[in-house]
Coordinates of C-alpha atoms in Angstrom, one line a residue:
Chain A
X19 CA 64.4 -17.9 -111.2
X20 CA 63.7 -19.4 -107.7
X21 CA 66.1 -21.0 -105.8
X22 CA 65.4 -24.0 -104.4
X23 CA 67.1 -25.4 -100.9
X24 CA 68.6 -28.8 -100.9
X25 CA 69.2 -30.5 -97.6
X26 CA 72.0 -33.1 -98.4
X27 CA 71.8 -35.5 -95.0
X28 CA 75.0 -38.0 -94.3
X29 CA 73.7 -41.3 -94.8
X30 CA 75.5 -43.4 -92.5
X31 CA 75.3 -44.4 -89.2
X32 CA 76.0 -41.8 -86.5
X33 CA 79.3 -42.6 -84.8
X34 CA 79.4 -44.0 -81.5
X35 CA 80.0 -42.2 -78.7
X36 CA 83.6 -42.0 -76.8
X37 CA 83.4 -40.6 -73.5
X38 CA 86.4 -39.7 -71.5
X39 CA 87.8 -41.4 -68.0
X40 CA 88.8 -40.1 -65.4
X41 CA 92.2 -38.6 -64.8
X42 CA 94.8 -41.0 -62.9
X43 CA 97.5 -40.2 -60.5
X44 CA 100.7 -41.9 -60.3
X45 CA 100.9 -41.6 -56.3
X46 CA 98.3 -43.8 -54.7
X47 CA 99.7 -42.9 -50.8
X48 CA 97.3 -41.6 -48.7
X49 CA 94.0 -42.1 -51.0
X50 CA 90.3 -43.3 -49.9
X51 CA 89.9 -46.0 -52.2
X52 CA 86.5 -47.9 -52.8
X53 CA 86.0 -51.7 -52.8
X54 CA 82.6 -52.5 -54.9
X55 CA 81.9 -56.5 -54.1
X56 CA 78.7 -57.6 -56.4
X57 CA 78.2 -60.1 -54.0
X58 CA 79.6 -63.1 -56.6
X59 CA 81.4 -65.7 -54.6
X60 CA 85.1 -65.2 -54.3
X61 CA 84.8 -61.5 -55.3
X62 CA 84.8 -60.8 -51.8
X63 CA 87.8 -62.6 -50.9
X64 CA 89.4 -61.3 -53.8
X65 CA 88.7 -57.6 -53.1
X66 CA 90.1 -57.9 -49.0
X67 CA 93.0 -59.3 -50.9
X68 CA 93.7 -56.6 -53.0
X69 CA 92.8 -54.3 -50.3
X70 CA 95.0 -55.7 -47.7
X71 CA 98.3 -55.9 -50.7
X72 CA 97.4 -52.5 -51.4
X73 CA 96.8 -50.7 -48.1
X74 CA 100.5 -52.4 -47.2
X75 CA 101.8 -50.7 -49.9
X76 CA 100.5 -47.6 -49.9
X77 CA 99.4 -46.5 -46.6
X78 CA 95.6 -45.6 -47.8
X79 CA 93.9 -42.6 -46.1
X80 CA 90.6 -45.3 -46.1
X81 CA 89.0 -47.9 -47.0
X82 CA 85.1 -47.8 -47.7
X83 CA 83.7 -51.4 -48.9
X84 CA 80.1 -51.4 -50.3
X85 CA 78.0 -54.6 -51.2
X86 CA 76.0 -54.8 -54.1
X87 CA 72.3 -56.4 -53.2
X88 CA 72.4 -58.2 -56.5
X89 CA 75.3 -59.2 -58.8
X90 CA 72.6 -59.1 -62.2
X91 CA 72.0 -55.2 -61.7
X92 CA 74.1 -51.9 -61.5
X93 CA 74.8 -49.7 -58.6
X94 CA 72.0 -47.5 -58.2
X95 CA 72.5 -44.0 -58.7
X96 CA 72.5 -42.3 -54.9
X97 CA 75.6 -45.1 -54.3
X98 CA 77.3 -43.9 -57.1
X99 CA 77.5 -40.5 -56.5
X100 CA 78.1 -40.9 -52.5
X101 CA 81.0 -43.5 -53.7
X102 CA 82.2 -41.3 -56.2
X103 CA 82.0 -38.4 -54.3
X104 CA 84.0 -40.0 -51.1
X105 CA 86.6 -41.8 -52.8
X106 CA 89.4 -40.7 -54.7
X107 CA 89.6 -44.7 -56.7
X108 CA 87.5 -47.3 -56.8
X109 CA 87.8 -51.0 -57.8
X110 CA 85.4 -53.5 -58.6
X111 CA 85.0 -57.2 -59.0
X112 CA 83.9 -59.7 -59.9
X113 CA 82.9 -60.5 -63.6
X114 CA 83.0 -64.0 -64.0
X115 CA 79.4 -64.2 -65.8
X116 CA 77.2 -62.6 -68.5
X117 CA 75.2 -60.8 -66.4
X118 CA 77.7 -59.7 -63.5
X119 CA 80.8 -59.1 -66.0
X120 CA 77.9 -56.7 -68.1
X121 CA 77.1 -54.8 -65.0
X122 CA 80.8 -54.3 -63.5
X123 CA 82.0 -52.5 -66.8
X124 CA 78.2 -50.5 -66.3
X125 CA 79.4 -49.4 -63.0
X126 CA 82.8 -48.4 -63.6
X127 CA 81.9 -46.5 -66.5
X128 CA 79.5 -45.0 -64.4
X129 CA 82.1 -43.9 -61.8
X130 CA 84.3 -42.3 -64.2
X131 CA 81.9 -40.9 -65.9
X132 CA 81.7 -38.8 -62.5
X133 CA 85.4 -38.1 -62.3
X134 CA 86.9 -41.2 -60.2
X135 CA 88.9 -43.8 -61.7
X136 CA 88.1 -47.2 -62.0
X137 CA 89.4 -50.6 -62.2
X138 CA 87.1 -53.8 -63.0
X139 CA 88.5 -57.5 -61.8
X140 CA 87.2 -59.5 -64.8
X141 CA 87.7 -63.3 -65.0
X142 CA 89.5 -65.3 -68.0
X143 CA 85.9 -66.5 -70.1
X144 CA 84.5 -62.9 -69.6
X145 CA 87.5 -60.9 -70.6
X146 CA 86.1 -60.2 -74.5
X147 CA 82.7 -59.3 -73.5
X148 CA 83.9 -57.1 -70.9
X149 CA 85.9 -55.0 -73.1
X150 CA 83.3 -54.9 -76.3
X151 CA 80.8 -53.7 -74.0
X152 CA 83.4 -51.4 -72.4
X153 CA 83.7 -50.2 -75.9
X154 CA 79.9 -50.2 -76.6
X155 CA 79.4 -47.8 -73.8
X156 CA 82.2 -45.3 -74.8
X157 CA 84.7 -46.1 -72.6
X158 CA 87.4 -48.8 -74.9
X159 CA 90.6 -48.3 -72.8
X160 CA 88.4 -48.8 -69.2
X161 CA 90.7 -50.3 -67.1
X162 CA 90.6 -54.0 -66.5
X163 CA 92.8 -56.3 -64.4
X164 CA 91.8 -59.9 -65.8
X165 CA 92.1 -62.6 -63.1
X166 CA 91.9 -66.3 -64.1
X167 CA 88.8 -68.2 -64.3
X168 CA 86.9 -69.3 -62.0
X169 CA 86.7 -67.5 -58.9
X170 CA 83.4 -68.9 -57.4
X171 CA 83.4 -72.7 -56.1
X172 CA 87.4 -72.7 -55.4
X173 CA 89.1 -73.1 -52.4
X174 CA 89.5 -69.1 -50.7
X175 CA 93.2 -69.6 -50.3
X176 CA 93.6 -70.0 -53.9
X177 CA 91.3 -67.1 -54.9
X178 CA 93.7 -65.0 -52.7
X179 CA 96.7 -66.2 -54.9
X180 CA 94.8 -65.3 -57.5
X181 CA 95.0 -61.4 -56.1
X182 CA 98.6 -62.2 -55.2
X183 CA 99.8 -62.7 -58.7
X184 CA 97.6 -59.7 -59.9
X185 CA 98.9 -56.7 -57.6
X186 CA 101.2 -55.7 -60.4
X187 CA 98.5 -55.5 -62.9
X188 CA 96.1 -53.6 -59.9
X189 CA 99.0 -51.4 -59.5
X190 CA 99.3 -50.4 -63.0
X191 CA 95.4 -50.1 -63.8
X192 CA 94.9 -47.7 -60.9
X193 CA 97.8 -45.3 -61.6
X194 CA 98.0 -45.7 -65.3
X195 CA 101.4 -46.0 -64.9
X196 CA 103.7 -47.7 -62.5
X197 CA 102.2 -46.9 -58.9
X198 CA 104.6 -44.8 -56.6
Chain B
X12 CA 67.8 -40.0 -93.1
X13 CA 64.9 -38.6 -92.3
X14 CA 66.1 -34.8 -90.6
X15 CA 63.3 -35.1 -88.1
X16 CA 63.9 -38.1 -85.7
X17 CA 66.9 -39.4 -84.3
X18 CA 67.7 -42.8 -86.2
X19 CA 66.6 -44.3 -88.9
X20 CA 65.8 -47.6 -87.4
X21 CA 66.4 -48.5 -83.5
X22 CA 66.1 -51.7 -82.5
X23 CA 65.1 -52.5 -78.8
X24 CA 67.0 -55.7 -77.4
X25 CA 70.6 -56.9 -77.7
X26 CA 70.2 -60.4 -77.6
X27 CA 71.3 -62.4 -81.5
X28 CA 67.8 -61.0 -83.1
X29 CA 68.9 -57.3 -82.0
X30 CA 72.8 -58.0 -82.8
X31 CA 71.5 -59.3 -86.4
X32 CA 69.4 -56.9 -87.5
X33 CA 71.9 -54.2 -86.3
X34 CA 74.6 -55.4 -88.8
X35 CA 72.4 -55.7 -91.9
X36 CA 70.8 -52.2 -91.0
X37 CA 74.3 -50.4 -90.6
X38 CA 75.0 -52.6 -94.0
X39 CA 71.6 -50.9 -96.0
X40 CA 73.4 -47.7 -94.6
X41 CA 70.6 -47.3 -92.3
X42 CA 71.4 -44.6 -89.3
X43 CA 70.4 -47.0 -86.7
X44 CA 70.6 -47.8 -82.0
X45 CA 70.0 -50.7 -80.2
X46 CA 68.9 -50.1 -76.7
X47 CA 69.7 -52.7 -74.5
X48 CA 68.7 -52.4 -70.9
X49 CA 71.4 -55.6 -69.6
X50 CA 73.8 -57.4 -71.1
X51 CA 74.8 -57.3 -74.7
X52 CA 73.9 -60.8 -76.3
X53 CA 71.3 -60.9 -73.6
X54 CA 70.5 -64.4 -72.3
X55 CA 73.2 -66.4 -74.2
X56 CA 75.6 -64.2 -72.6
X57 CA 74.9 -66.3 -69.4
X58 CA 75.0 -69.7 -70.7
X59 CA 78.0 -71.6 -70.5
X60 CA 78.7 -73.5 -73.5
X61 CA 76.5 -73.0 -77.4
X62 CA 76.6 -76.3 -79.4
X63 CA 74.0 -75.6 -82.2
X64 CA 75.2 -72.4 -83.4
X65 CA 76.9 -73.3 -86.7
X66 CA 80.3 -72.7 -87.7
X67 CA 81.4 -73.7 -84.1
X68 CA 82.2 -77.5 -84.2
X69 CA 83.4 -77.6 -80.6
X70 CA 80.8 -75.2 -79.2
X71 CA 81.6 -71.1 -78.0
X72 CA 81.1 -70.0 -74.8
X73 CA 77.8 -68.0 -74.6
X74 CA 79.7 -65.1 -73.8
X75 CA 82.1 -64.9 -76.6
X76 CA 79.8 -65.8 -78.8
X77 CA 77.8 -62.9 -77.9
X78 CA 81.2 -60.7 -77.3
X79 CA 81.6 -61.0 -81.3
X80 CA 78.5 -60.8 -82.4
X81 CA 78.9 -57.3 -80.2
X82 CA 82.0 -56.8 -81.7
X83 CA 81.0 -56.9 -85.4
X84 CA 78.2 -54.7 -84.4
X85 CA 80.4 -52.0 -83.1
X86 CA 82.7 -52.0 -86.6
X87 CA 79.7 -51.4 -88.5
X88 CA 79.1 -48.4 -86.7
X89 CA 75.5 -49.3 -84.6
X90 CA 75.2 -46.7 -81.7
X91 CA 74.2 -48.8 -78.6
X92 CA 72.0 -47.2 -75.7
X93 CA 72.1 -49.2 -72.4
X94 CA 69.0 -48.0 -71.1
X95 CA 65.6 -49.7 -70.0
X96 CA 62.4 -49.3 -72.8
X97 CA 59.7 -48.1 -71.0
X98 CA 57.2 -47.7 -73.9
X99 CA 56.7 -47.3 -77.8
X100 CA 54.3 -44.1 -79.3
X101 CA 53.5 -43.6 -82.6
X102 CA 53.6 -39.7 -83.3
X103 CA 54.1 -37.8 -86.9
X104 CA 54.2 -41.0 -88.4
X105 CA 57.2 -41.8 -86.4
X106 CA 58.3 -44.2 -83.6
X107 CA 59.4 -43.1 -80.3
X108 CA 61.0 -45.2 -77.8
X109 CA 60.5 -44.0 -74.1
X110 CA 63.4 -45.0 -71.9
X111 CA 64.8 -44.1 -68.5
X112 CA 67.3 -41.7 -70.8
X113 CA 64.5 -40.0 -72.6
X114 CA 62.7 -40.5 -75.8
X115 CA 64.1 -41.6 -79.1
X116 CA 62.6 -41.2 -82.4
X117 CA 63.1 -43.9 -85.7
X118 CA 60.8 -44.3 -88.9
X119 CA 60.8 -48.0 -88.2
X120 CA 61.1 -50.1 -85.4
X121 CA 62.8 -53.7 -84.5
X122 CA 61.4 -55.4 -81.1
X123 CA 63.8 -57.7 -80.2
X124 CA 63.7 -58.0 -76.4
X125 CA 63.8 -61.6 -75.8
X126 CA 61.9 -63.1 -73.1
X127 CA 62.6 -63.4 -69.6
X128 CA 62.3 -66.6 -67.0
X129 CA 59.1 -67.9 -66.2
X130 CA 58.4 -68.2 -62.5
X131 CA 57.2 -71.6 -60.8
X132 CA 54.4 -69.3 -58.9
X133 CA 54.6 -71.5 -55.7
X134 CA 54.3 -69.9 -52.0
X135 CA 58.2 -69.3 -50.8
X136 CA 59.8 -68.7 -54.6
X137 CA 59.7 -65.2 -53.9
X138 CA 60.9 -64.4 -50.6
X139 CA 63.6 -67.1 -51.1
X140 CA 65.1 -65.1 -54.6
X141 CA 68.7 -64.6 -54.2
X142 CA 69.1 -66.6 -51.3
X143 CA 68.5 -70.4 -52.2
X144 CA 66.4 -69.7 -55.7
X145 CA 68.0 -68.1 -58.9
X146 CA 67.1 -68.5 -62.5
X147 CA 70.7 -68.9 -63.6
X148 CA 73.1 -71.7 -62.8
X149 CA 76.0 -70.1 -64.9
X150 CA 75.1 -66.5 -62.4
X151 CA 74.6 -68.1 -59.5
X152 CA 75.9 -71.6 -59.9
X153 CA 79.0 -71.5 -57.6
X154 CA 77.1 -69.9 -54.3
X155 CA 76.3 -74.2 -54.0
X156 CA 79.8 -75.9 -54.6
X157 CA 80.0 -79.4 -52.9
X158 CA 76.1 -78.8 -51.9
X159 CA 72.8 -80.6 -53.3
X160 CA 71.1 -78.4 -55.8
X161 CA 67.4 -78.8 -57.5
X162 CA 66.8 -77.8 -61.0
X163 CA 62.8 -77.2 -61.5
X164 CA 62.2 -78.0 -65.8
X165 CA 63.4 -80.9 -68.1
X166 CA 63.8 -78.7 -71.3
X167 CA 67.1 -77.9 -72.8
X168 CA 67.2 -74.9 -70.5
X169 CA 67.3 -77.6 -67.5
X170 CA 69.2 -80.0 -68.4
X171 CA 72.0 -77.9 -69.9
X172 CA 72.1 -76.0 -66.6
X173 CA 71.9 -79.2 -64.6
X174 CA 74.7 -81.0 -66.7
X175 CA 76.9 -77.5 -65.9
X176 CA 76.0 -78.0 -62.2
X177 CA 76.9 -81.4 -61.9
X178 CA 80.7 -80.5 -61.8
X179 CA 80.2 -77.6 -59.2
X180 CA 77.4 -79.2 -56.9
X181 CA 77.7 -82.7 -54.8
X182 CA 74.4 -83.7 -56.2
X183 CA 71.7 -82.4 -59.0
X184 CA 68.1 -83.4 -59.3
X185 CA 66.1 -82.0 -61.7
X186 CA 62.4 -82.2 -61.4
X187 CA 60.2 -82.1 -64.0
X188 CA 56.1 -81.8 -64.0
X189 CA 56.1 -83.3 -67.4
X190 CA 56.1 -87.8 -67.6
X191 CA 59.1 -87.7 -69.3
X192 CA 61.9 -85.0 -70.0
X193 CA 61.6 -82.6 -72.7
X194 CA 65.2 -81.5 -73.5
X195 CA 67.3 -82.6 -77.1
X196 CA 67.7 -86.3 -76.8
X197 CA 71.2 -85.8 -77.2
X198 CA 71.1 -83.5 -73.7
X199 CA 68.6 -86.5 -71.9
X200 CA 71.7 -88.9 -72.9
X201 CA 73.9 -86.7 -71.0
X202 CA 71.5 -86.1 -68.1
X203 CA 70.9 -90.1 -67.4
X204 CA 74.6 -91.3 -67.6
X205 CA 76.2 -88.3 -65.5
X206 CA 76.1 -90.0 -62.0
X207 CA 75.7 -87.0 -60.3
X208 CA 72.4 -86.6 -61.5
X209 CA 69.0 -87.9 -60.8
X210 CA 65.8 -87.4 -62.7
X211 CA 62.1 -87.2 -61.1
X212 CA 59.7 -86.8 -63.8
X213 CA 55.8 -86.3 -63.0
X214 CA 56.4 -84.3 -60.1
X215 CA 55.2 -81.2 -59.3
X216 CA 56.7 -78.4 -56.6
X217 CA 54.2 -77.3 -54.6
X218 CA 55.9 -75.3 -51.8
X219 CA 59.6 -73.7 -51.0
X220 CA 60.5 -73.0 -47.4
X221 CA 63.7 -72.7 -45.1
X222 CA 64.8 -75.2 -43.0
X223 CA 68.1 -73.8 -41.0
X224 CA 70.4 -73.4 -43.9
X225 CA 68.8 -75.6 -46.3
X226 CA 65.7 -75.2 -49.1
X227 CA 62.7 -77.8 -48.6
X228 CA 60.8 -78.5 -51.6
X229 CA 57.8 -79.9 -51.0
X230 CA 56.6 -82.1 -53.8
X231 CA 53.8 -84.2 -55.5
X232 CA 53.8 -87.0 -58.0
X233 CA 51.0 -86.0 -60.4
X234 CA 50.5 -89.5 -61.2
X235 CA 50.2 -90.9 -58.2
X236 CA 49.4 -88.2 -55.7
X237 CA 52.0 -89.2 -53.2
X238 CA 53.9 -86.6 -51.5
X239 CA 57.4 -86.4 -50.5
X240 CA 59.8 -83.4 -49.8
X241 CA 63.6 -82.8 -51.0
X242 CA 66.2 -81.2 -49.1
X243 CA 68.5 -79.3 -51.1
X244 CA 71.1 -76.0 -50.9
X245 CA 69.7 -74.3 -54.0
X246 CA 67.0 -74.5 -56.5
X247 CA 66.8 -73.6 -60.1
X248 CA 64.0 -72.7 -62.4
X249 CA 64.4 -73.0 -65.7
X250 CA 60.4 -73.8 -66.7
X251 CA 60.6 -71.5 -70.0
X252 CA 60.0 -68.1 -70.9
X253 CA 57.6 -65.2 -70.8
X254 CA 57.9 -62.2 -73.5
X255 CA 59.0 -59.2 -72.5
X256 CA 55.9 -57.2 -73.8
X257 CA 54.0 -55.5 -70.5
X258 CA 54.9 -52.6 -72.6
X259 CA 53.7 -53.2 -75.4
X260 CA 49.7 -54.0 -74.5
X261 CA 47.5 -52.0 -77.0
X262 CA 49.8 -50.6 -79.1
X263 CA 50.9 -53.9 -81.7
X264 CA 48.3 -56.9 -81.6
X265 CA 49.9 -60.3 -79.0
X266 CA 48.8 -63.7 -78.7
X267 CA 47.4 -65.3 -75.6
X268 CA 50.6 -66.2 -74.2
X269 CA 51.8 -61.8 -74.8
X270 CA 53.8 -63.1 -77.5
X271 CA 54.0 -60.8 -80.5
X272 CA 51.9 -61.4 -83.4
X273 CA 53.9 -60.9 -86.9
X274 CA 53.3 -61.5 -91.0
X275 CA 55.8 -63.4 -93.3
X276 CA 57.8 -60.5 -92.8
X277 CA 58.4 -60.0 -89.7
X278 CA 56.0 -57.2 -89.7
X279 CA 53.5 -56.7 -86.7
X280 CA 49.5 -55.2 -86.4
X281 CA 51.6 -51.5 -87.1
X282 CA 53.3 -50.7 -90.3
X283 CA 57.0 -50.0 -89.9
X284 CA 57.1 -52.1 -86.2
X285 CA 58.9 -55.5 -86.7
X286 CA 59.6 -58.4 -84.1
X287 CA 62.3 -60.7 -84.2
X288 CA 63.3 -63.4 -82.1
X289 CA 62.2 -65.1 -78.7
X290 CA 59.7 -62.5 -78.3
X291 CA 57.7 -63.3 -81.2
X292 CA 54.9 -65.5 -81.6
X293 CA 55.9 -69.0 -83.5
X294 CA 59.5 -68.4 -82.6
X295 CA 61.7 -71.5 -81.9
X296 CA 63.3 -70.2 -79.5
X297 CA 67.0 -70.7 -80.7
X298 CA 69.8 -68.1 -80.8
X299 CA 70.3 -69.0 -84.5
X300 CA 66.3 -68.7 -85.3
X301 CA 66.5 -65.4 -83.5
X302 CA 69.7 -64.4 -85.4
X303 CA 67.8 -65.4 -89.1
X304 CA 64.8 -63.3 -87.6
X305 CA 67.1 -60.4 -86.8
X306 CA 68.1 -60.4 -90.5
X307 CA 64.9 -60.7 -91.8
X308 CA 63.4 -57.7 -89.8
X309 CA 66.4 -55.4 -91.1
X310 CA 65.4 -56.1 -94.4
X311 CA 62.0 -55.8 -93.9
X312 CA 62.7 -52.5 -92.0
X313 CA 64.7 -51.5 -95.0
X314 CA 62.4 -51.6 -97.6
X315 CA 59.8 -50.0 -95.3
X316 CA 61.8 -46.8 -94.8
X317 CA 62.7 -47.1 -98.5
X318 CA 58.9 -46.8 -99.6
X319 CA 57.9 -44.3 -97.4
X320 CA 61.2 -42.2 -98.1
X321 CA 59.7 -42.5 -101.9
X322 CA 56.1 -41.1 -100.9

């Protein structure tokens, strides 16, 4: 009698995909540390904030700042791997709309993706679609440091406060842990 | 599942067409991708507050509103490929998708790529993109606090931008070509009462240029003829929507305006390709349309994979 082969296929959907970030270290002395702006207003002010709380804190080895040209489109690839390849952490901000909240999370997966941590300044409204589309593009537990909304259109002094009260949260997101 | 391609179904756009059809494809237990080359619930991500979308009797956000439709998607189980569709080839009796990641393969295919914003095609709109003309108050909305903005279109589009600039800039005027304003008469209610506001109807923009730090529109009232010019911070144009479909020329049959032509069905000119949404010919245009088309399409793609899987 002749055997016949059965292929028996799994039906349902393939399971998304989960990518691992990159490793964090609990000291954050002496490390180059990367300020992405997307050219939003506010994220700007925001960023020298974080960077000036920060560097204070920590004594950084550097501090490299890069402009997006446009806040509705990703880093392109030759900044991402010079960024990623000089510094040792990188933060980005801001997402305070569709577009620019969708392409901060891109970015930052991107960056860990090539081995350097992360940490995306998200505002209030975006918060949810930030992290489902952190979570669409493998990444769920991407670091986020959620500032409240707005940023843009607000006096600068209180978009620096608004860094103020988030240094804990920075801290925590770039180390994983406390921050030494 | 067929063995030989890589999904059963992969729908191209993320918008509430792609969203849909993704949840009632993972619920026909078809293997199935959306690839989405921006931001998942595409356009309505970016607009600021959704009033007709039912079951929401104070409005949602356009970005929650698309963060749960994107959530629900991800519970079902729908990879998502954030990557830009380059083109669609029929080979094998298959569909593959060609994208900046590679080519994918599906026995049927959803387009569901929205639309994007029509330009106003006057001399300076170009050279003047991303510094003094954007097509998105809610993106770019705030680069003008406490300055004069001009909004270009009296649809919904328009006015619901203009009414959300209103509280950011020091003064809106949105200029339409049209005699009168074309938005929900609830929205022109809106527009008329909000002090902030004014309203030039019959008046066409025929130039952009740079004056020190301000925008000059140069316009003309198309009844009249008479010219006049308005000096503002930023300008907005919101004049409707072009399909996404440059990619799509000779393969599945368009209409005049590149829209995509489709049966009762959803189905287009080639078996096992369905459209859904904006992008479709004899769309309304409206996230919950595009939604209903979404589900439609699924199910149409469902019984096509069904049939053939019987041949």
């Amino acid at each position: 009698m002749a055997i016949k082969t059965v292929t028996v296929l799994d039906p349902t959907a393939k399971s998304q995909k989960v990518l691992k970030m990159a490793s964090r270290s609990d000291n954050l002395k002496g490390k180059v540390v990367g300020f992405v702006w997307n050219n939003k207003p506010g994220g700007d002010i925001l960023l020298n904030r974080f960077a000036e709380l920060l560097n204070e804190k920590f004594k950084f080895a550097r501090v490299v700042k890069y402009t997006r040209p446009l806040a509705s489109s990703g880093t392109d690839v030759g900044t991402l791997d010079s960024l990623s390849a000089t510094c040792d952490l990188i933060i980005i901000a801001i997402g305070d709309c569709g577009s620019c909240t969708s392409y901060v999370v891109y970015d930052a997966v991107e960056f860990e993706k090539r081995g350097t941590p992360t940490v995306s300044v998200i505002s209030t409204e975006f918060e949810s679609l930030g992290r489902v589309e952190a979570q669409a593009l493998g990444m769920a537990n991407l670091p986020m440091v959620i500032v409240p909304h707005p940023i843009g259109g607000i006096p600068l002094e209180q978009v620096a406060k608004k860094a103020d009260n988030a240094l804990e949260a920075m801290i925590k997101a770039l180390s994983g842990h406390g921050g030494k | 599942m067929n063995a030989h391609c890589d999904y059963d179904l992969i729908i191209i756009g993320g918008g509430p067409a792609g969203l849909t059809a993704g949840l009632y494809a993972s619920r026909a237990k078809l293997s199935t991708a959306i690839i989405e080359k921006s931001t998942p619930g595409g356009r309505i991500a970016n607009t600021e507050l959704v009033e007709n979308f039912p079951g929401f009797p104070q409005g949602i956000s356009g970005s929650e509103l698309s963060a749960r439709m994107m959530s629900q998607l991800m519970q079902a189980g729908v990879a998502f490929i954030r990557t830009e569709t380059t083109g669609v080839e029929l080979r094998d009796e298959l569909k593959y998708v060609n994208t900046a990641q590679g080519d994918y393969s599906a026995q049927a295919l959803i387009i569901a790529g929205g639309c994007q914003p029509r330009k106003l095609g006057v001399p300076g709109e170009d050279e003047l993109v991303g510094s003094g003309v954007s097509y998105c108050a809610f993106c770019d909305g705030n680069r003008f606090a406490g300055q004069p903005v001009a909004i270009i279109g009296g649809g919904d589009g328009g006015i619901t931008e203009g009414l959300y600039m209103s509280r950011i800039a020091s003064k809106v005027t949105i200029i339409e070509i049209l005699p009168r304003l074309g938005a929900a008469k609830i929205l022109q209610e809106r527009a008329r009462e909000n002090p902030r506001m004014d309203i030039l109807c019959s008046t066409k923009v025929e130039t952009i240029t740079t004056e020190g730090n301000m925008r000059v529109l140069r316009l003309k009232n198309t009844e009249t003829g008479e010219k006049s010019s308005l000096e503002v911070s930023g300008i907005f144009v919101l004049i409707g929507l072009v399909p996404a479909t440059a990619y799509l020329k000779g393969l599945v049959e368009l209409d005049d305006d590149g829209f995509i032509k489709v049966k009762g069905n959803l189905e287009t000119s080639v078996p096992g390709i369905f459209a859904a949404g904006d992008i479709r010919s004899g769309s309304s245009r409206q996230a919950i349309a595009a939604a209903g088309d979404g589900a439609t399409a699924a199910l149409s793609a469902e019984k096509f994979i069904t049939f053939k899987q019987r041949l």
